[in-house]
């Protein structure tokens, strides 16, 4: 156990013009202060303390001195033309070294800071310093400093050395053995003279009293416990099982694709009198749609058997290849009656005996597909221009944290933050690997479906193309890129989460939600597609509102009133526009 010496001084004088000066000279340093001790706050406010207590830096024993010997000189002086009474008390601290997994309770104040020594056990490479208090205020600072004398343990210099963070009721700092060559460090506890650093306010009662003496009015009871952190093997296990868990989705996708390949091969060998419907079952009939229609009745439709461009489906052998582009609106003009009512009544879409769901799409699917591919290329452009400055910014944030030691820059859950290398919270970054891996898997699944669809079109496979709506994959590709970018930007946000970069974590969440809405609508409205440029512009407006909510919506009621009105009106207008699409336009 290492013992330390603590010096307590007290003076009844409140004369700031003639303070009592105390200088303590030790083997490796000089420590000095004055009484009354003055702390400065915001707007040049001053706080005076007549009782001061400081712990002297312990000296390691040398061969020339016995382990119990410490030579200390204390000089007391004042320039006052009159006598000043003071009290000086030197005590030996028996409980100066903190122990692993053992809680230690103590009291501190702005003029009576505390610090303790901790040495790493042989089998521990990383520890977590957990500090708790029953009261949120007064605001305090927890600092970890190397074994250097003097120790910076006052409000105006605690930020000069080591790693520090402010504290209300709880604080936690992870310390690694590799950061301290001597395998030991000081844990310093400083009480702030004001609470603004912890989000508190300045007491109104001292606004007009700059010479008020505080002494013991800002004391705080603290409890510190140092526990071992997770070992390196846990990092390896976490990364291994994370990647293994998400790779199992890849394996499952391969199995599903193989089963689908086998089942598709069997469907292509069915008897000629059977028709595959939507890939979900078989229905044996040579007239799948008109079987329930009364004989001789075709609902006023033109008999397609006499039309050179129509389809004759009386037997599967006579069906023309549906993989050809005969369902484009240009080539199917011959299937329309020339009555003028058809031009005005949009409910009459086809006047054919055999109507397929794909016939309800009047636009050329090649043109529509190209429009949907714009979503894919635009989101890649957005992702690159958005991600590059974000990555540069968070690297700068992390560098500033590591260089200055100010852990208040980033809002981690410090008790659960596990550092690795230069990253302060590697586990928060690792948790985003699922977005990237599953987003890439989603892209592979979409690519496979796209390739199968193109092959079916080239083979003119009637069983694939005569049923269902035209297939467009541009939005699916965009959704996959958005999911991967959500993982990248969420990881960037968790490198250094704070008030100014919160939108990094949420921007592509809005993008994913918007793309999903567009895809759900496009699934049943293949001819109606929003322009990619207007869609992404709408997403930009939504993200801008989210940023305004973070900046202005904290305590301002007017912002929420205006936002709620805009939200309700925009929702009604958009819902009406979508529901009555093609009837009228807003």
XYZ file of C-alpha atoms in Angstrom:
586
model
C 0.000 0.000 0.000
C 1.161 3.509 -0.897
C 0.583 6.196 1.699
C 0.094 9.880 0.955
C 0.019 13.112 2.928
C -2.848 15.599 2.954
C -2.506 19.227 4.043
C -5.501 21.093 5.464
C -5.401 24.885 5.924
C -7.987 27.331 7.212
C -7.950 31.066 7.662
C -10.599 33.316 9.162
C -9.522 36.245 6.987
C -11.789 37.200 4.087
C -9.500 39.957 2.873
C -8.836 39.269 -0.793
C -6.162 41.986 -0.966
C -3.913 40.162 1.524
C -4.368 36.419 1.146
C -2.294 33.869 3.025
C 0.087 32.042 0.665
C 0.995 28.395 1.218
C 3.886 26.743 -0.616
C 4.679 23.063 -0.192
C 8.085 21.895 -1.409
C 8.672 18.214 -2.044
C 11.358 16.062 -3.566
C 9.904 16.284 -7.118
C 7.621 19.267 -7.156
C 6.208 22.417 -5.642
C 2.539 22.930 -4.795
C 1.130 26.339 -3.887
C -2.224 27.981 -3.252
C -3.740 30.889 -1.387
C -6.452 31.344 1.221
C -9.067 32.578 0.528
C -8.964 30.381 -2.579
C -10.786 32.023 -5.505
C -12.618 30.173 -8.275
C -14.041 31.933 -11.288
C -17.242 31.060 -13.110
C -19.279 32.429 -15.974
C -19.460 36.189 -16.504
C -16.494 36.766 -14.164
C -18.319 35.512 -11.083
C -15.996 34.648 -8.202
C -16.347 32.070 -5.447
C -14.171 32.316 -2.332
C -13.204 29.391 -0.092
C -11.445 29.809 3.269
C -10.938 26.098 3.864
C -8.562 24.314 1.504
C -7.361 20.733 1.609
C -4.878 19.268 -0.897
C -3.263 15.855 -1.247
C 0.481 15.964 -1.807
C 1.976 13.925 -4.593
C 3.389 10.722 -3.105
C 7.101 10.136 -3.547
C 8.455 6.751 -4.521
C 11.113 5.481 -2.089
C 14.731 5.637 -3.258
C 17.788 3.676 -2.101
C 18.968 6.757 -0.178
C 15.761 7.102 1.872
C 13.823 4.621 3.918
C 10.332 3.714 2.610
C 8.625 5.636 5.428
C 10.585 8.881 5.037
C 9.167 11.856 3.124
C 10.799 15.247 3.612
C 8.278 18.073 3.121
C 8.696 21.835 3.595
C 5.623 24.031 4.114
C 6.109 27.786 3.740
C 3.416 30.202 4.966
C 3.523 33.890 4.052
C 1.360 36.993 3.699
C 1.956 40.581 2.685
C -0.699 41.841 5.097
C 0.413 44.728 7.405
C -1.459 43.032 10.236
C -1.539 39.584 11.794
C -3.681 36.888 10.166
C -4.648 33.744 12.032
C -4.541 30.445 10.172
C -4.771 26.742 10.926
C -2.494 24.106 9.371
C -3.041 20.365 9.715
C -0.987 17.614 8.043
C -2.406 14.083 8.091
C -1.359 10.756 6.630
C -3.813 9.049 4.277
C -4.014 5.349 4.942
C -6.567 4.613 2.192
C -4.839 6.197 -0.763
C -4.582 3.206 -3.105
C -7.784 1.902 -4.676
C -8.367 -1.821 -4.933
C -10.033 -3.845 -7.675
C -13.729 -4.725 -7.153
C -13.822 -2.824 -3.863
C -16.005 0.276 -3.455
C -14.536 3.329 -1.745
C -16.587 6.253 -0.366
C -15.320 9.796 0.157
C -16.349 13.476 0.066
C -15.008 16.282 -2.112
C -15.625 19.995 -2.684
C -14.180 22.645 -5.054
C -11.512 23.653 -2.541
C -10.947 20.114 -1.262
C -10.395 17.864 -4.301
C -9.442 14.222 -3.962
C -7.309 11.836 -5.951
C -6.217 8.240 -5.424
C -3.729 5.789 -6.843
C -4.545 2.598 -8.723
C -2.132 -0.116 -9.887
C -3.042 -2.701 -12.495
C -3.096 -6.288 -11.231
C -0.947 -8.744 -13.139
C -3.790 -10.459 -15.001
C -5.815 -7.322 -15.881
C -5.230 -5.343 -19.090
C -8.239 -3.024 -18.922
C -10.425 -1.646 -16.137
C -13.567 0.464 -15.864
C -13.661 3.235 -13.276
C -17.284 3.475 -12.139
C -18.198 6.530 -10.058
C -21.681 7.058 -8.587
C -23.339 9.697 -6.431
C -26.797 10.064 -4.919
C -27.024 13.747 -5.909
C -26.786 15.100 -9.447
C -25.350 18.417 -8.306
C -22.887 19.933 -7.643
C -21.286 19.154 -10.987
C -18.069 17.181 -10.754
C -15.235 16.065 -13.011
C -13.551 12.671 -13.026
C -10.035 12.613 -14.454
C -7.459 9.885 -15.082
C -3.864 11.154 -15.035
C -0.441 9.627 -15.323
C 1.871 9.479 -12.316
C 3.294 12.967 -12.718
C 3.769 15.611 -10.054
C 2.138 17.957 -9.447
C -1.316 16.479 -9.948
C -3.821 18.788 -11.664
C -6.676 18.704 -9.186
C -8.320 22.147 -9.350
C -11.143 23.400 -11.550
C -8.920 25.600 -13.719
C -6.250 22.961 -14.450
C -7.890 19.528 -14.249
C -8.221 19.539 -18.055
C -4.481 19.996 -18.593
C -3.552 16.323 -18.377
C -5.056 12.902 -18.955
C -8.625 11.877 -19.766
C -11.602 13.548 -18.109
C -15.390 13.745 -18.238
C -18.030 15.701 -16.338
C -20.420 13.887 -14.025
C -23.778 14.323 -12.329
C -24.888 11.006 -10.807
C -22.694 8.520 -12.649
C -19.467 8.409 -14.626
C -17.406 5.636 -16.170
C -13.974 5.706 -17.789
C -12.303 2.714 -19.407
C -8.536 2.641 -18.844
C -6.140 0.292 -20.643
C -2.807 -0.878 -19.304
C -1.018 -0.082 -22.597
C -1.756 3.646 -22.136
C 0.278 3.794 -18.900
C 3.848 2.455 -19.108
C 4.126 2.480 -15.332
C 0.984 0.316 -15.059
C -0.529 2.747 -12.565
C -2.448 6.023 -12.635
C -4.202 8.644 -10.519
C -7.993 8.974 -10.388
C -8.780 12.655 -9.700
C -12.130 14.029 -8.496
C -12.842 17.747 -8.818
C -16.049 19.588 -7.898
C -16.968 22.471 -10.208
C -17.829 25.863 -8.654
C -20.819 26.105 -11.046
C -23.143 23.542 -12.578
C -23.398 24.868 -16.146
C -20.861 22.287 -17.357
C -23.313 19.536 -16.360
C -26.393 21.227 -17.771
C -27.349 23.003 -14.558
C -28.011 26.683 -13.987
C -26.213 29.309 -11.964
C -27.958 30.035 -8.624
C -29.726 33.390 -8.808
C -28.916 34.227 -5.198
C -25.252 34.971 -5.918
C -25.697 37.249 -8.902
C -25.079 40.354 -6.854
C -22.707 38.900 -4.277
C -19.249 38.359 -5.712
C -17.407 38.014 -2.398
C -19.550 35.351 -0.785
C -17.651 32.627 1.075
C -18.762 29.087 0.153
C -16.565 26.632 2.066
C -18.584 23.414 2.584
C -21.783 24.397 0.792
C -20.854 22.473 -2.373
C -19.731 19.133 -1.033
C -20.518 15.897 -2.829
C -20.449 12.318 -1.603
C -18.927 9.962 -4.162
C -18.320 6.241 -4.454
C -15.694 4.825 -6.800
C -15.349 1.191 -7.849
C -12.767 -0.111 -10.298
C -13.697 -3.371 -12.019
C -11.909 -5.336 -14.767
C -13.188 -4.741 -18.280
C -13.751 -7.414 -20.914
C -10.719 -9.300 -22.210
C -9.404 -9.469 -25.759
C -10.937 -12.904 -26.225
C -14.390 -11.360 -25.773
C -13.692 -8.932 -28.620
C -12.712 -11.836 -30.866
C -15.781 -13.856 -29.886
C -18.101 -10.887 -30.429
C -16.737 -10.214 -33.913
C -16.703 -13.910 -34.826
C -20.265 -14.621 -33.755
C -21.546 -11.366 -35.257
C -20.161 -12.186 -38.679
C -21.114 -15.852 -38.312
C -24.685 -14.939 -37.419
C -25.131 -12.715 -40.437
C -23.301 -15.119 -42.743
C -25.929 -17.709 -41.792
C -28.418 -15.527 -43.665
C -26.229 -15.892 -46.748
C -26.231 -19.666 -46.293
C -30.004 -19.697 -45.886
C -30.388 -17.598 -49.028
C -28.233 -20.052 -50.994
C -30.386 -22.955 -49.783
C -33.601 -21.138 -50.728
C -32.176 -20.255 -54.141
C -31.192 -23.893 -54.731
C -34.645 -25.173 -53.736
C -36.225 -22.545 -55.982
C -33.976 -23.636 -58.842
C -35.018 -27.283 -58.400
C -38.723 -26.432 -58.145
C -38.551 -24.151 -61.180
C -36.966 -26.928 -63.214
C -39.855 -29.239 -62.283
C -42.487 -26.660 -63.259
C -41.009 -26.333 -66.718
C -41.729 -30.046 -67.317
C -45.473 -29.992 -66.476
C -48.054 -31.329 -69.016
C -49.176 -28.928 -71.785
C -52.675 -28.658 -70.310
C -51.450 -27.147 -67.048
C -50.785 -23.493 -66.391
C -48.592 -22.102 -63.603
C -50.282 -19.303 -61.721
C -48.002 -16.856 -59.873
C -45.619 -19.658 -58.962
C -47.884 -20.817 -56.132
C -49.910 -23.696 -57.576
C -51.273 -25.497 -60.667
C -54.637 -25.149 -62.356
C -55.501 -27.546 -65.185
C -57.559 -25.823 -67.829
C -57.050 -24.822 -71.415
C -59.194 -21.686 -70.794
C -57.996 -20.429 -67.420
C -59.937 -17.162 -67.349
C -62.970 -17.696 -69.568
C -63.871 -21.103 -68.151
C -66.577 -19.611 -65.934
C -67.889 -17.294 -68.643
C -71.183 -18.235 -70.312
C -70.680 -19.677 -73.737
C -70.858 -17.119 -76.469
C -70.425 -14.256 -74.068
C -67.291 -12.148 -74.249
C -68.570 -9.028 -72.481
C -68.635 -7.020 -75.694
C -64.979 -7.685 -76.361
C -63.492 -8.032 -79.799
C -62.885 -11.625 -80.767
C -59.138 -11.937 -80.640
C -59.133 -14.968 -82.900
C -59.702 -12.615 -85.847
C -57.148 -10.077 -84.752
C -53.645 -10.494 -86.054
C -52.170 -8.783 -83.043
C -54.280 -10.506 -80.409
C -53.632 -13.625 -78.363
C -55.428 -16.890 -79.002
C -55.366 -18.949 -75.840
C -57.651 -21.804 -76.745
C -54.710 -24.137 -76.335
C -51.260 -23.621 -74.878
C -49.578 -24.713 -78.069
C -51.004 -21.747 -79.989
C -49.968 -19.047 -77.488
C -47.497 -16.556 -78.866
C -44.394 -15.927 -76.788
C -45.267 -13.576 -73.982
C -41.648 -12.648 -73.510
C -41.774 -10.375 -76.506
C -42.507 -6.704 -76.060
C -46.043 -6.996 -77.440
C -47.588 -5.594 -74.283
C -46.324 -2.082 -74.922
C -48.932 0.574 -75.316
C -47.757 1.378 -78.837
C -48.146 -2.118 -80.232
C -51.481 -2.844 -78.564
C -53.446 0.029 -80.046
C -55.185 -2.535 -82.260
C -56.695 -4.145 -79.159
C -58.707 -1.036 -78.355
C -62.163 -0.173 -79.586
C -62.171 3.123 -81.416
C -65.184 4.377 -79.491
C -64.552 7.866 -78.081
C -65.767 6.699 -74.649
C -62.601 4.702 -74.247
C -60.515 7.859 -74.362
C -62.586 9.501 -71.629
C -63.387 6.554 -69.381
C -60.173 5.281 -67.861
C -61.887 2.362 -66.182
C -62.142 0.632 -69.601
C -58.570 -0.470 -70.020
C -58.758 -3.578 -72.137
C -61.515 -5.029 -74.340
C -59.961 -8.467 -74.646
C -61.474 -11.866 -74.078
C -58.528 -13.053 -71.987
C -57.279 -10.350 -69.641
C -54.016 -10.727 -67.721
C -52.819 -8.550 -64.863
C -49.843 -7.549 -66.973
C -52.286 -6.200 -69.584
C -53.338 -3.518 -67.100
C -49.940 -1.883 -67.570
C -50.348 0.476 -70.513
C -46.851 1.963 -70.532
C -43.836 0.369 -72.131
C -42.147 -1.526 -69.343
C -38.698 -0.819 -70.782
C -39.225 2.923 -70.410
C -40.662 2.561 -66.906
C -37.793 0.272 -65.883
C -35.246 2.868 -67.001
C -37.025 5.501 -64.916
C -36.815 3.293 -61.839
C -33.103 2.683 -62.428
C -32.558 6.407 -61.930
C -33.361 5.813 -58.247
C -30.402 3.423 -58.036
C -27.841 5.707 -59.655
C -29.056 8.784 -57.785
C -28.812 7.148 -54.372
C -25.250 6.022 -55.127
C -24.355 9.625 -55.967
C -26.077 10.876 -52.821
C -24.337 8.248 -50.697
C -20.855 9.132 -51.952
C -21.247 12.889 -51.538
C -22.930 12.444 -48.151
C -20.611 9.828 -46.666
C -17.219 11.287 -47.543
C -17.502 14.507 -45.456
C -19.213 12.532 -42.685
C -16.310 10.082 -42.451
C -13.810 12.935 -42.487
C -15.701 14.759 -39.737
C -15.993 11.799 -37.353
C -12.300 10.982 -37.833
C -11.562 14.543 -36.769
C -13.882 14.209 -33.766
C -12.204 10.986 -32.631
C -8.753 12.514 -33.082
C -9.713 15.522 -30.952
C -11.053 13.219 -28.227
C -7.864 11.160 -28.192
C -5.549 14.190 -28.216
C -7.333 16.410 -25.699
C -8.772 13.677 -23.459
C -12.110 15.537 -23.291
C -14.709 12.769 -23.264
C -17.566 15.277 -23.061
C -17.238 15.838 -26.815
C -18.870 12.468 -27.509
C -22.015 11.249 -25.758
C -21.287 7.579 -25.191
C -22.848 5.236 -22.722
C -19.437 5.089 -21.062
C -20.345 2.180 -18.812
C -20.986 0.016 -21.907
C -18.382 1.519 -24.260
C -15.526 -0.864 -25.054
C -12.575 0.762 -26.878
C -10.415 -0.890 -29.517
C -7.438 0.863 -31.068
C -8.237 4.537 -31.606
C -12.001 3.959 -31.363
C -13.608 4.827 -28.028
C -16.691 2.601 -28.491
C -15.889 -0.214 -30.889
C -18.927 -2.279 -29.861
C -21.296 0.482 -30.998
C -19.641 0.399 -34.420
C -19.612 -3.402 -34.629
C -23.364 -3.476 -34.008
C -23.910 -1.873 -37.428
C -22.279 -4.670 -39.399
C -25.718 -6.263 -39.848
C -26.986 -3.322 -41.873
C -24.079 -3.595 -44.295
C -23.997 -7.381 -44.615
C -27.756 -7.826 -44.934
C -27.981 -4.848 -47.282
C -25.374 -6.465 -49.529
C -27.267 -9.765 -49.316
C -30.433 -7.934 -50.327
C -28.614 -6.574 -53.376
C -27.468 -10.082 -54.313
C -31.026 -11.422 -54.023
C -32.364 -8.600 -56.194
C -29.566 -9.137 -58.711
C -30.411 -12.847 -58.930
C -34.094 -12.113 -59.507
C -33.196 -9.504 -62.090
C -30.958 -11.964 -63.961
C -33.619 -14.682 -63.874
C -36.194 -12.223 -65.166
C -33.946 -11.145 -68.036
C -33.219 -14.753 -68.950
C -36.916 -15.523 -68.933
C -37.544 -12.591 -71.248
C -34.806 -13.791 -73.586
C -36.237 -17.346 -73.514
C -39.754 -15.915 -73.942
C -40.959 -18.005 -71.033
C -44.778 -17.723 -71.009
C -45.056 -19.163 -67.540
C -42.993 -16.311 -66.097
C -44.271 -13.274 -67.952
C -47.982 -13.838 -68.577
C -48.831 -13.536 -64.900
C -48.277 -10.674 -62.484
C -47.357 -7.061 -63.008
C -44.268 -6.004 -64.967
C -41.160 -6.403 -62.831
C -38.943 -3.391 -62.141
C -35.897 -3.710 -59.878
C -34.584 -0.137 -59.698
C -36.277 0.642 -56.380
C -35.072 -2.662 -54.905
C -31.472 -1.801 -55.798
C -31.909 1.636 -54.233
C -33.318 0.076 -51.047
C -30.302 -2.241 -50.787
C -27.851 0.649 -51.156
C -29.835 2.663 -48.590
C -29.682 -0.213 -46.085
C -25.919 -0.538 -46.505
C -25.418 3.227 -46.185
C -27.531 3.246 -43.025
C -24.979 0.861 -41.534
C -22.039 2.968 -42.698
C -23.448 6.284 -41.475
C -24.771 4.815 -38.230
C -21.277 3.467 -37.555
C -19.862 6.920 -38.328
C -22.334 8.514 -35.921
C -21.382 6.071 -33.152
C -17.684 6.866 -33.595
C -18.474 10.108 -31.775
C -22.199 10.592 -31.093
C -23.088 14.156 -30.187
C -25.644 16.890 -30.676
C -24.238 18.168 -33.967
C -24.062 14.929 -35.991
C -27.272 13.193 -34.916
C -28.694 13.427 -38.452
C -25.938 11.090 -39.701
C -27.699 8.214 -37.963
C -31.201 9.073 -39.192
C -30.873 10.402 -42.750
C -30.913 7.058 -44.519
C -33.618 5.780 -42.170
C -35.914 8.294 -43.831
C -34.559 7.239 -47.229
C -35.333 3.576 -46.522
C -38.832 4.400 -45.295
C -39.562 6.566 -48.329
C -38.263 3.986 -50.799
C -40.339 1.264 -49.128
C -43.457 3.428 -49.477
C -42.730 4.031 -53.164
C -42.122 0.338 -53.755
C -45.343 -0.693 -52.019
C -47.284 1.744 -54.185
C -45.459 0.731 -57.373
C -46.273 -2.938 -56.720
C -49.922 -2.327 -57.597
C -49.519 0.756 -59.783
C -46.815 -0.134 -62.300
C -47.661 2.740 -64.637
C -47.549 5.437 -61.943
C -44.054 6.236 -60.770
C -42.766 9.294 -58.986
C -39.778 10.963 -60.536
C -36.569 10.007 -58.772
C -35.566 13.653 -58.581
C -38.812 14.780 -56.942
C -38.764 11.756 -54.607
C -35.245 12.471 -53.332
C -36.085 16.160 -53.067
C -39.031 15.187 -50.843
C -36.704 13.056 -48.699
C -34.386 16.067 -48.392
C -37.279 18.178 -47.092
C -38.137 15.520 -44.505
C -34.511 15.292 -43.343
C -34.325 19.083 -43.137
C -37.392 19.114 -40.897
C -35.731 16.494 -38.704
C -32.624 18.671 -38.360
C -34.768 21.703 -37.529
C -36.503 19.606 -34.888
C -33.162 18.833 -33.255
C -32.023 22.467 -33.373
C -35.238 24.356 -32.554
C -37.593 21.748 -31.141
C -35.986 21.228 -27.766
C -38.033 23.677 -25.730
C -39.880 25.783 -28.292
C -43.621 25.137 -28.436
C -44.100 27.331 -31.541
C -41.941 24.996 -33.592
C -44.092 21.978 -32.772
C -47.319 23.868 -33.494
C -46.097 24.931 -36.941
C -44.647 21.499 -37.658
C -47.866 19.714 -36.661
C -49.931 21.908 -38.970
C -47.560 21.332 -41.884
C -47.453 17.605 -41.158
C -51.249 17.179 -41.083
C -51.851 19.271 -44.214
C -49.032 17.602 -46.144
C -50.290 14.139 -45.165
C -53.823 14.949 -46.334
C -52.617 16.460 -49.599
C -50.250 13.577 -50.357
C -52.839 10.934 -49.471
C -55.424 12.595 -51.715
C -52.914 12.954 -54.530
C -51.953 9.274 -54.350
C -55.476 7.893 -53.893
C -56.996 9.864 -56.761
C -53.964 9.538 -59.030
C -55.085 10.070 -62.621
C -58.473 11.606 -61.690
C -57.248 15.057 -60.847
C -53.958 16.666 -59.975
C -53.086 18.960 -57.113
